[in-house]
Amino acid sequence: MIDNSELPIGFTMELAQHSDILNEFASMPKAKQDEIVEGARQVKSREEMRSYVENIASF
């Protein structure tokens, strides 16, 4: 289960726009999810976050 209180809001909003990526993210091991969330915390713009989320499959 994903704990939404730990997710950056921009990351959550982008995941909501990409249900296939959300499902992929949800099926990842917790350690991998944590790594991706930590990376999302470093993103500074909406466009960068969109690109970051769209490229989750390559992580």
PDB file of N, CA and C in Angstrom:
ATOM      1  N   MET A   1       0.841  -1.183   0.000  1.00  0.00           N
ATOM      2  CA  MET A   1       0.000   0.000   0.000  1.00  0.00           C
ATOM      3  C   MET A   1       0.882   1.241   0.000  1.00  0.00           C
ATOM      4  N   ILE A   2       0.493   2.237  -0.761  1.00  0.00           N
ATOM      5  CA  ILE A   2       1.235   3.485  -0.849  1.00  0.00           C
ATOM      6  C   ILE A   2       0.703   4.445   0.212  1.00  0.00           C
ATOM      7  N   ASP A   3       1.618   5.029   0.992  1.00  0.00           N
ATOM      8  CA  ASP A   3       1.252   6.007   2.011  1.00  0.00           C
ATOM      9  C   ASP A   3       1.312   7.400   1.391  1.00  0.00           C
ATOM     10  N   ASN A   4       0.155   7.961   1.052  1.00  0.00           N
ATOM     11  CA  ASN A   4       0.109   9.257   0.372  1.00  0.00           C
ATOM     12  C   ASN A   4       0.696  10.396   1.181  1.00  0.00           C
ATOM     13  N   SER A   5       0.750  10.274   2.502  1.00  0.00           N
ATOM     14  CA  SER A   5       1.296  11.354   3.313  1.00  0.00           C
ATOM     15  C   SER A   5       2.788  11.538   3.073  1.00  0.00           C
ATOM     16  N   GLU A   6       3.436  10.548   2.485  1.00  0.00           N
ATOM     17  CA  GLU A   6       4.862  10.624   2.218  1.00  0.00           C
ATOM     18  C   GLU A   6       5.184  11.122   0.810  1.00  0.00           C
ATOM     19  N   LEU A   7       4.202  11.236  -0.045  1.00  0.00           N
ATOM     20  CA  LEU A   7       4.447  11.571  -1.444  1.00  0.00           C
ATOM     21  C   LEU A   7       4.364  13.075  -1.694  1.00  0.00           C
ATOM     22  N   PRO A   8       5.318  13.629  -2.443  1.00  0.00           N
ATOM     23  CA  PRO A   8       5.217  15.040  -2.837  1.00  0.00           C
ATOM     24  C   PRO A   8       3.943  15.254  -3.662  1.00  0.00           C
ATOM     25  N   ILE A   9       3.286  16.386  -3.452  1.00  0.00           N
ATOM     26  CA  ILE A   9       1.997  16.634  -4.098  1.00  0.00           C
ATOM     27  C   ILE A   9       2.093  16.620  -5.623  1.00  0.00           C
ATOM     28  N   GLY A  10       3.135  17.195  -6.185  1.00  0.00           N
ATOM     29  CA  GLY A  10       3.285  17.193  -7.640  1.00  0.00           C
ATOM     30  C   GLY A  10       3.437  15.787  -8.195  1.00  0.00           C
ATOM     31  N   PHE A  11       4.138  14.949  -7.456  1.00  0.00           N
ATOM     32  CA  PHE A  11       4.325  13.551  -7.840  1.00  0.00           C
ATOM     33  C   PHE A  11       2.976  12.833  -7.822  1.00  0.00           C
ATOM     34  N   THR A  12       2.221  13.047  -6.758  1.00  0.00           N
ATOM     35  CA  THR A  12       0.900  12.428  -6.628  1.00  0.00           C
ATOM     36  C   THR A  12      -0.020  12.867  -7.766  1.00  0.00           C
ATOM     37  N   MET A  13       0.008  14.163  -8.085  1.00  0.00           N
ATOM     38  CA  MET A  13      -0.852  14.673  -9.150  1.00  0.00           C
ATOM     39  C   MET A  13      -0.483  14.077 -10.501  1.00  0.00           C
ATOM     40  N   GLU A  14       0.803  13.941 -10.776  1.00  0.00           N
ATOM     41  CA  GLU A  14       1.229  13.342 -12.048  1.00  0.00           C
ATOM     42  C   GLU A  14       0.876  11.859 -12.100  1.00  0.00           C
ATOM     43  N   LEU A  15       1.062  11.141 -11.002  1.00  0.00           N
ATOM     44  CA  LEU A  15       0.676   9.724 -10.980  1.00  0.00           C
ATOM     45  C   LEU A  15      -0.814   9.565 -11.254  1.00  0.00           C
ATOM     46  N   ALA A  16      -1.616  10.481 -10.726  1.00  0.00           N
ATOM     47  CA  ALA A  16      -3.063  10.420 -10.932  1.00  0.00           C
ATOM     48  C   ALA A  16      -3.426  10.575 -12.410  1.00  0.00           C
ATOM     49  N   GLN A  17      -2.581  11.241 -13.172  1.00  0.00           N
ATOM     50  CA  GLN A  17      -2.816  11.433 -14.603  1.00  0.00           C
ATOM     51  C   GLN A  17      -2.362  10.242 -15.447  1.00  0.00           C
ATOM     52  N   HIS A  18      -1.633   9.330 -14.828  1.00  0.00           N
ATOM     53  CA  HIS A  18      -1.062   8.188 -15.548  1.00  0.00           C
ATOM     54  C   HIS A  18      -1.349   6.901 -14.769  1.00  0.00           C
ATOM     55  N   SER A  19      -2.547   6.367 -14.928  1.00  0.00           N
ATOM     56  CA  SER A  19      -2.941   5.195 -14.136  1.00  0.00           C
ATOM     57  C   SER A  19      -2.051   3.986 -14.402  1.00  0.00           C
ATOM     58  N   ASP A  20      -1.562   3.836 -15.615  1.00  0.00           N
ATOM     59  CA  ASP A  20      -0.681   2.707 -15.909  1.00  0.00           C
ATOM     60  C   ASP A  20       0.634   2.827 -15.136  1.00  0.00           C
ATOM     61  N   ILE A  21       1.169   4.039 -15.052  1.00  0.00           N
ATOM     62  CA  ILE A  21       2.409   4.265 -14.314  1.00  0.00           C
ATOM     63  C   ILE A  21       2.149   4.120 -12.817  1.00  0.00           C
ATOM     64  N   LEU A  22       1.002   4.597 -12.360  1.00  0.00           N
ATOM     65  CA  LEU A  22       0.640   4.446 -10.953  1.00  0.00           C
ATOM     66  C   LEU A  22       0.603   2.973 -10.566  1.00  0.00           C
ATOM     67  N   ASN A  23      -0.011   2.155 -11.405  1.00  0.00           N
ATOM     68  CA  ASN A  23      -0.072   0.718 -11.125  1.00  0.00           C
ATOM     69  C   ASN A  23       1.313   0.097 -11.103  1.00  0.00           C
ATOM     70  N   GLU A  24       2.155   0.514 -12.022  1.00  0.00           N
ATOM     71  CA  GLU A  24       3.524   0.016 -12.065  1.00  0.00           C
ATOM     72  C   GLU A  24       4.277   0.416 -10.797  1.00  0.00           C
ATOM     73  N   PHE A  25       4.145   1.674 -10.414  1.00  0.00           N
ATOM     74  CA  PHE A  25       4.799   2.174  -9.203  1.00  0.00           C
ATOM     75  C   PHE A  25       4.311   1.401  -7.973  1.00  0.00           C
ATOM     76  N   ALA A  26       3.011   1.181  -7.882  1.00  0.00           N
ATOM     77  CA  ALA A  26       2.428   0.487  -6.736  1.00  0.00           C
ATOM     78  C   ALA A  26       2.912  -0.958  -6.619  1.00  0.00           C
ATOM     79  N   SER A  27       3.269  -1.566  -7.745  1.00  0.00           N
ATOM     80  CA  SER A  27       3.709  -2.956  -7.716  1.00  0.00           C
ATOM     81  C   SER A  27       5.204  -3.109  -7.438  1.00  0.00           C
ATOM     82  N   MET A  28       5.917  -1.978  -7.370  1.00  0.00           N
ATOM     83  CA  MET A  28       7.359  -2.037  -7.099  1.00  0.00           C
ATOM     84  C   MET A  28       7.623  -2.354  -5.634  1.00  0.00           C
ATOM     85  N   PRO A  29       8.788  -2.928  -5.347  1.00  0.00           N
ATOM     86  CA  PRO A  29       9.163  -3.141  -3.941  1.00  0.00           C
ATOM     87  C   PRO A  29       9.255  -1.802  -3.208  1.00  0.00           C
ATOM     88  N   LYS A  30       8.992  -1.816  -1.907  1.00  0.00           N
ATOM     89  CA  LYS A  30       8.995  -0.593  -1.104  1.00  0.00           C
ATOM     90  C   LYS A  30      10.302   0.180  -1.232  1.00  0.00           C
ATOM     91  N   ALA A  31      11.416  -0.508  -1.249  1.00  0.00           N
ATOM     92  CA  ALA A  31      12.715   0.174  -1.357  1.00  0.00           C
ATOM     93  C   ALA A  31      12.815   0.950  -2.666  1.00  0.00           C
ATOM     94  N   LYS A  32      12.317   0.382  -3.755  1.00  0.00           N
ATOM     95  CA  LYS A  32      12.347   1.055  -5.055  1.00  0.00           C
ATOM     96  C   LYS A  32      11.397   2.253  -5.047  1.00  0.00           C
ATOM     97  N   GLN A  33      10.218   2.085  -4.459  1.00  0.00           N
ATOM     98  CA  GLN A  33       9.282   3.197  -4.334  1.00  0.00           C
ATOM     99  C   GLN A  33       9.923   4.345  -3.556  1.00  0.00           C
ATOM    100  N   ASP A  34      10.578   4.016  -2.454  1.00  0.00           N
ATOM    101  CA  ASP A  34      11.228   5.047  -1.634  1.00  0.00           C
ATOM    102  C   ASP A  34      12.292   5.792  -2.427  1.00  0.00           C
ATOM    103  N   GLU A  35      13.046   5.055  -3.235  1.00  0.00           N
ATOM    104  CA  GLU A  35      14.083   5.667  -4.072  1.00  0.00           C
ATOM    105  C   GLU A  35      13.465   6.651  -5.075  1.00  0.00           C
ATOM    106  N   ILE A  36      12.374   6.247  -5.691  1.00  0.00           N
ATOM    107  CA  ILE A  36      11.696   7.090  -6.682  1.00  0.00           C
ATOM    108  C   ILE A  36      11.085   8.320  -6.008  1.00  0.00           C
ATOM    109  N   VAL A  37      10.472   8.142  -4.852  1.00  0.00           N
ATOM    110  CA  VAL A  37       9.881   9.265  -4.125  1.00  0.00           C
ATOM    111  C   VAL A  37      10.971  10.258  -3.717  1.00  0.00           C
ATOM    112  N   GLU A  38      12.094   9.751  -3.270  1.00  0.00           N
ATOM    113  CA  GLU A  38      13.197  10.647  -2.898  1.00  0.00           C
ATOM    114  C   GLU A  38      13.658  11.451  -4.108  1.00  0.00           C
ATOM    115  N   GLY A  39      13.727  10.818  -5.267  1.00  0.00           N
ATOM    116  CA  GLY A  39      14.070  11.534  -6.490  1.00  0.00           C
ATOM    117  C   GLY A  39      13.036  12.586  -6.830  1.00  0.00           C
ATOM    118  N   ALA A  40      11.761  12.280  -6.610  1.00  0.00           N
ATOM    119  CA  ALA A  40      10.683  13.229  -6.895  1.00  0.00           C
ATOM    120  C   ALA A  40      10.789  14.465  -6.009  1.00  0.00           C
ATOM    121  N   ARG A  41      11.318  14.303  -4.827  1.00  0.00           N
ATOM    122  CA  ARG A  41      11.492  15.449  -3.919  1.00  0.00           C
ATOM    123  C   ARG A  41      12.524  16.447  -4.439  1.00  0.00           C
ATOM    124  N   GLN A  42      13.360  16.013  -5.364  1.00  0.00           N
ATOM    125  CA  GLN A  42      14.391  16.887  -5.918  1.00  0.00           C
ATOM    126  C   GLN A  42      13.912  17.652  -7.156  1.00  0.00           C
ATOM    127  N   VAL A  43      12.752  17.298  -7.671  1.00  0.00           N
ATOM    128  CA  VAL A  43      12.207  17.919  -8.884  1.00  0.00           C
ATOM    129  C   VAL A  43      11.703  19.322  -8.552  1.00  0.00           C
ATOM    130  N   LYS A  44      12.019  20.269  -9.430  1.00  0.00           N
ATOM    131  CA  LYS A  44      11.724  21.677  -9.153  1.00  0.00           C
ATOM    132  C   LYS A  44      10.596  22.282  -9.978  1.00  0.00           C
ATOM    133  N   SER A  45      10.163  21.620 -11.057  1.00  0.00           N
ATOM    134  CA  SER A  45       9.113  22.215 -11.885  1.00  0.00           C
ATOM    135  C   SER A  45       8.068  21.167 -12.273  1.00  0.00           C
ATOM    136  N   ARG A  46       6.926  21.665 -12.691  1.00  0.00           N
ATOM    137  CA  ARG A  46       5.840  20.777 -13.118  1.00  0.00           C
ATOM    138  C   ARG A  46       6.244  19.966 -14.346  1.00  0.00           C
ATOM    139  N   GLU A  47       6.905  20.618 -15.291  1.00  0.00           N
ATOM    140  CA  GLU A  47       7.324  19.934 -16.517  1.00  0.00           C
ATOM    141  C   GLU A  47       8.346  18.844 -16.197  1.00  0.00           C
ATOM    142  N   GLU A  48       9.260  19.158 -15.300  1.00  0.00           N
ATOM    143  CA  GLU A  48      10.265  18.179 -14.897  1.00  0.00           C
ATOM    144  C   GLU A  48       9.601  16.997 -14.179  1.00  0.00           C
ATOM    145  N   MET A  49       8.582  17.277 -13.363  1.00  0.00           N
ATOM    146  CA  MET A  49       7.877  16.206 -12.652  1.00  0.00           C
ATOM    147  C   MET A  49       7.135  15.316 -13.643  1.00  0.00           C
ATOM    148  N   ARG A  50       6.523  15.923 -14.650  1.00  0.00           N
ATOM    149  CA  ARG A  50       5.809  15.133 -15.662  1.00  0.00           C
ATOM    150  C   ARG A  50       6.784  14.168 -16.339  1.00  0.00           C
ATOM    151  N   SER A  51       7.919  14.677 -16.730  1.00  0.00           N
ATOM    152  CA  SER A  51       8.938  13.856 -17.374  1.00  0.00           C
ATOM    153  C   SER A  51       9.444  12.775 -16.426  1.00  0.00           C
ATOM    154  N   TYR A  52       9.661  13.150 -15.176  1.00  0.00           N
ATOM    155  CA  TYR A  52      10.140  12.198 -14.174  1.00  0.00           C
ATOM    156  C   TYR A  52       9.164  11.029 -14.031  1.00  0.00           C
ATOM    157  N   VAL A  53       7.886  11.344 -13.880  1.00  0.00           N
ATOM    158  CA  VAL A  53       6.869  10.299 -13.714  1.00  0.00           C
ATOM    159  C   VAL A  53       6.753   9.450 -14.979  1.00  0.00           C
ATOM    160  N   GLU A  54       6.775  10.081 -16.131  1.00  0.00           N
ATOM    161  CA  GLU A  54       6.647   9.331 -17.382  1.00  0.00           C
ATOM    162  C   GLU A  54       7.829   8.384 -17.612  1.00  0.00           C
ATOM    163  N   ASN A  55       8.926   8.627 -16.931  1.00  0.00           N
ATOM    164  CA  ASN A  55      10.109   7.787 -17.092  1.00  0.00           C
ATOM    165  C   ASN A  55      10.350   6.810 -15.939  1.00  0.00           C
ATOM    166  N   ILE A  56       9.362   6.633 -15.076  1.00  0.00           N
ATOM    167  CA  ILE A  56       9.504   5.718 -13.948  1.00  0.00           C
ATOM    168  C   ILE A  56       9.856   4.307 -14.412  1.00  0.00           C
ATOM    169  N   ALA A  57       9.327   3.884 -15.517  1.00  0.00           N
ATOM    170  CA  ALA A  57       9.598   2.525 -16.012  1.00  0.00           C
ATOM    171  C   ALA A  57      11.086   2.285 -16.239  1.00  0.00           C
ATOM    172  N   SER A  58      11.834   3.343 -16.493  1.00  0.00           N
ATOM    173  CA  SER A  58      13.262   3.178 -16.768  1.00  0.00           C
ATOM    174  C   SER A  58      14.109   3.167 -15.500  1.00  0.00           C
ATOM    175  N   PHE A  59      13.490   3.359 -14.338  1.00  0.00           N
ATOM    176  CA  PHE A  59      14.271   3.389 -13.090  1.00  0.00           C
ATOM    177  C   PHE A  59      14.626   2.005 -12.617  1.00  0.00           C
TER     178      PHE A  59
END
